[in-house]
PDB file of C-alpha atoms in Angstrom:
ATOM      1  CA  UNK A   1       5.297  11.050 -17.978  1.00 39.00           C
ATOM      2  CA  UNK A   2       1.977  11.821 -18.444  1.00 39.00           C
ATOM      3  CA  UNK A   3      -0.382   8.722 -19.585  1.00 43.00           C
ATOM      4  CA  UNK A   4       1.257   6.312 -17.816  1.00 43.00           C
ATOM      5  CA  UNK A   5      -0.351   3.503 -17.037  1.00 42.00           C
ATOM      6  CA  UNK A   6       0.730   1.515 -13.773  1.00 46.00           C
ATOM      7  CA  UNK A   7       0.374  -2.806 -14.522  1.00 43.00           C
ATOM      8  CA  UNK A   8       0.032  -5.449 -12.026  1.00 43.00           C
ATOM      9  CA  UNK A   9       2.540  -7.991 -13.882  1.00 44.00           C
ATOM     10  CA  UNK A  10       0.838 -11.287 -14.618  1.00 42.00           C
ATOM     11  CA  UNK A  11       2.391 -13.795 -11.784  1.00 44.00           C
ATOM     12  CA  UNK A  12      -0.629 -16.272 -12.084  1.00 46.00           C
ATOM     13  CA  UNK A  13      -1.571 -16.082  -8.592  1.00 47.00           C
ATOM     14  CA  UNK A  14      -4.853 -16.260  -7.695  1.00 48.00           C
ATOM     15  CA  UNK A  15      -5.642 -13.737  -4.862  1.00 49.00           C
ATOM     16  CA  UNK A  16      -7.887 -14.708  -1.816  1.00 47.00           C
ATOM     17  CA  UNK A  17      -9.577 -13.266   0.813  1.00 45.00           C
ATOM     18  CA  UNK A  18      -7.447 -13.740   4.204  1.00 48.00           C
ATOM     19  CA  UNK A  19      -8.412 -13.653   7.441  1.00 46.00           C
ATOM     20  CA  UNK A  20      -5.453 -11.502   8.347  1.00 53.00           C
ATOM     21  CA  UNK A  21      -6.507  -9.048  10.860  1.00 51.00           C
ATOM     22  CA  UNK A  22      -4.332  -6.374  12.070  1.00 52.00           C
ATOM     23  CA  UNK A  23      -5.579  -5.252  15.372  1.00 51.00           C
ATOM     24  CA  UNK A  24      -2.676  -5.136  17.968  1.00 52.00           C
ATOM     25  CA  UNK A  25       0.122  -6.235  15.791  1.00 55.00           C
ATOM     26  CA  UNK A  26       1.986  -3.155  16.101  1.00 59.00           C
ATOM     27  CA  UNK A  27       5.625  -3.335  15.179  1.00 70.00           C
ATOM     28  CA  UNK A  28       4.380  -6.309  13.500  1.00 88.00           C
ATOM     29  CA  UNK A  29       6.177  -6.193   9.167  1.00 91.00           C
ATOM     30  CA  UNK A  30       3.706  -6.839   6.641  1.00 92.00           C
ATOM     31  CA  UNK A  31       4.388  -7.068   2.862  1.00 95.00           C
ATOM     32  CA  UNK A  32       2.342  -5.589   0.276  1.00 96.00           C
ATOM     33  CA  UNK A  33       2.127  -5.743  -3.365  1.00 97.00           C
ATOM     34  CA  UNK A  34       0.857  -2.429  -4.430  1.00 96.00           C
ATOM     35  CA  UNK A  35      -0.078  -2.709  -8.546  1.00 95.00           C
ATOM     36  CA  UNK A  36       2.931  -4.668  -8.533  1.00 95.00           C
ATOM     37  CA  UNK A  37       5.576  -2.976  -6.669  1.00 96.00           C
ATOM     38  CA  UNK A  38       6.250  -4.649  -3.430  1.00 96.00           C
ATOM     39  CA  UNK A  39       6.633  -3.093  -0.312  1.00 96.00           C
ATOM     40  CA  UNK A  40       7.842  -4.078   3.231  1.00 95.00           C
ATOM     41  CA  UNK A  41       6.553  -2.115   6.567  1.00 94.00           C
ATOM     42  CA  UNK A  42       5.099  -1.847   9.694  1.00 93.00           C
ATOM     43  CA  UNK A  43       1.396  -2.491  10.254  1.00 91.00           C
ATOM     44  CA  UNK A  44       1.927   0.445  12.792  1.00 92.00           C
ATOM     45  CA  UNK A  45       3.067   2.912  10.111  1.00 94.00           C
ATOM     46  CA  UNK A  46       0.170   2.188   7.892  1.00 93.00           C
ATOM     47  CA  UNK A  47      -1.959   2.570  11.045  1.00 92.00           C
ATOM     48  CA  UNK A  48      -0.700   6.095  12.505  1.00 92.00           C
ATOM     49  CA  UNK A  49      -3.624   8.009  10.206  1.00 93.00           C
ATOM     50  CA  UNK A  50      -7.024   7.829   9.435  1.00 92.00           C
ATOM     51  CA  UNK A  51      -7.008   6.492   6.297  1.00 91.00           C
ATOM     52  CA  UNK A  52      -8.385   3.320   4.617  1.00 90.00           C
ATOM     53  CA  UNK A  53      -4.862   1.682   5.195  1.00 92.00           C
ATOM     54  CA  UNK A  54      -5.863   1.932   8.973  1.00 92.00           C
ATOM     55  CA  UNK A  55      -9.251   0.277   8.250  1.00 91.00           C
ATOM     56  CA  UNK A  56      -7.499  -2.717   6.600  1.00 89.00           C
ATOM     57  CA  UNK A  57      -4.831  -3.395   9.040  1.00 86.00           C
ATOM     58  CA  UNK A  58      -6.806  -2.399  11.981  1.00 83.00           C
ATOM     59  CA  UNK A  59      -9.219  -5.627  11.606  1.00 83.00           C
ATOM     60  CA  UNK A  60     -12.082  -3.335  10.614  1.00 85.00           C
ATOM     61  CA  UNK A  61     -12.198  -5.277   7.040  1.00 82.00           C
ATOM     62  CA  UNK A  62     -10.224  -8.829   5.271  1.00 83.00           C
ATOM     63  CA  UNK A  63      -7.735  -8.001   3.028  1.00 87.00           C
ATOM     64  CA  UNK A  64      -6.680  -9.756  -0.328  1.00 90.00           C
ATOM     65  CA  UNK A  65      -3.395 -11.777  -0.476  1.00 92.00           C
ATOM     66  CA  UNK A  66      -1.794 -13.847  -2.781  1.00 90.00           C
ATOM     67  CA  UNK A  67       0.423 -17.664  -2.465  1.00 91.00           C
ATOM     68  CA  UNK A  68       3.023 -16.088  -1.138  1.00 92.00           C
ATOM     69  CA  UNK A  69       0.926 -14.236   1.704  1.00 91.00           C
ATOM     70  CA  UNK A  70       1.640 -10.636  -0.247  1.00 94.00           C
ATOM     71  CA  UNK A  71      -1.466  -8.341   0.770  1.00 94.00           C
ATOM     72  CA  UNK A  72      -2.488  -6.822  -2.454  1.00 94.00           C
ATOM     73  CA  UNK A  73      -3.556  -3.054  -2.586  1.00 94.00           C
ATOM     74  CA  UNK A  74      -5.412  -2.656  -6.207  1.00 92.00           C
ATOM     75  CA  UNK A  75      -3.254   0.752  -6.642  1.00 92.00           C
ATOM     76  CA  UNK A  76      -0.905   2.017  -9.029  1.00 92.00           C
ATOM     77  CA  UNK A  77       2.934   1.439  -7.031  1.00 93.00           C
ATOM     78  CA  UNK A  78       4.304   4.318  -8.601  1.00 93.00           C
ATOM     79  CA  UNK A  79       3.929   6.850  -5.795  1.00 94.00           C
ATOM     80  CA  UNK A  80       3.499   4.638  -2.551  1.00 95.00           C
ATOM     81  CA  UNK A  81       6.948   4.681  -1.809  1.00 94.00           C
ATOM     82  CA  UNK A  82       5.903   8.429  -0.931  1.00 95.00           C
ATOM     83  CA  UNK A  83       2.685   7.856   0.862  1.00 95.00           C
ATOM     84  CA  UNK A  84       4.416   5.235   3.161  1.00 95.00           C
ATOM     85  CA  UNK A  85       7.667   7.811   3.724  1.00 94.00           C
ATOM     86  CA  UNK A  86       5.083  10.375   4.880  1.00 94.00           C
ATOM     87  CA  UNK A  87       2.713   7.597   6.598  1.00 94.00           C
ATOM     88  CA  UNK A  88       6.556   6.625   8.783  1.00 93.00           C
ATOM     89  CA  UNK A  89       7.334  10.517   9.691  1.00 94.00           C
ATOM     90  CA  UNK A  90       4.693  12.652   8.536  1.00 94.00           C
ATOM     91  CA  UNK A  91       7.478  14.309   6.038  1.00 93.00           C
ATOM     92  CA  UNK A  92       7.050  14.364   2.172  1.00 91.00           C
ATOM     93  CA  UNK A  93       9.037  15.205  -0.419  1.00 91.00           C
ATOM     94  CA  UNK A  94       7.184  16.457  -3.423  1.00 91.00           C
ATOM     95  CA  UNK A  95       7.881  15.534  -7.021  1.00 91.00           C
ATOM     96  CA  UNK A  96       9.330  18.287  -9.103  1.00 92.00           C
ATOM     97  CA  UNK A  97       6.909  17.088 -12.083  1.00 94.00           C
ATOM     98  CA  UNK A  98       3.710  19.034 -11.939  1.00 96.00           C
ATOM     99  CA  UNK A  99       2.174  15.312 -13.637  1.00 95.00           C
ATOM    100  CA  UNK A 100       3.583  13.667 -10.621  1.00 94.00           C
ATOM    101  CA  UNK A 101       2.495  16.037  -8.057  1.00 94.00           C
ATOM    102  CA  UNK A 102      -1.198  15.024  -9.817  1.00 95.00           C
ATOM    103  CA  UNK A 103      -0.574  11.897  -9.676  1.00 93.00           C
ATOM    104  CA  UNK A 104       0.483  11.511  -6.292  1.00 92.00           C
ATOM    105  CA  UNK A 105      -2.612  13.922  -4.654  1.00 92.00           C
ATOM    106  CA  UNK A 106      -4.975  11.290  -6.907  1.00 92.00           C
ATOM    107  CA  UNK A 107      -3.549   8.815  -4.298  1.00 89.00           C
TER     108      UNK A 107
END
């Protein structure tokens, strides 16, 4: 749909700054809240590419986390599922909406 709009849902956690650094935790699982979807991986899959997900879990920068020790991406969730498929095995499979396809190259 075109318009949508993607919500963190109100939880009434306060994020914080954490002193989570990544560097040489490998096969290590993180969970991530990603504009309110939630997400379990690998902080080697989200460091395999140059991209500001390796900067984060690398210990380059502090990331945000909540209470429960979520770290919070300030994205729209919608299309991460994707971008974490293609960060695991460098394989995507494309939306058939043209919208979506927008959407996900934003990203």
């Amino acid at each position: 749909m075109s318009g949508d709009t993607c919500l963190c849902p109100a939880s009434g956690a306060k994020p914080k700054l954490s002193g989570f650094k990544g560097g040489g935790l490998g096969n290590k699982y993180v969970q991530l809240n990603v504009g309110g979807s939630l997400y379990y991986t690998t902080v080697r899959a989200l460091t395999r590419h140059d991209t500001m997900l390796k900067a984060m879990f690398s210990g380059r920068m502090e990331v945000l986390t909540d209470k429960e020790g979520w770290i919070l991406i300030d994205r729209c969730g919608k299309h991460f599922g994707t971008i974490l498929n293609y960060l695991r095995d460098d394989t995507i499979t494309l939306p058939q909406n043209r919208q979506e396809i927008k959407e996900l190259m934003a990203e």
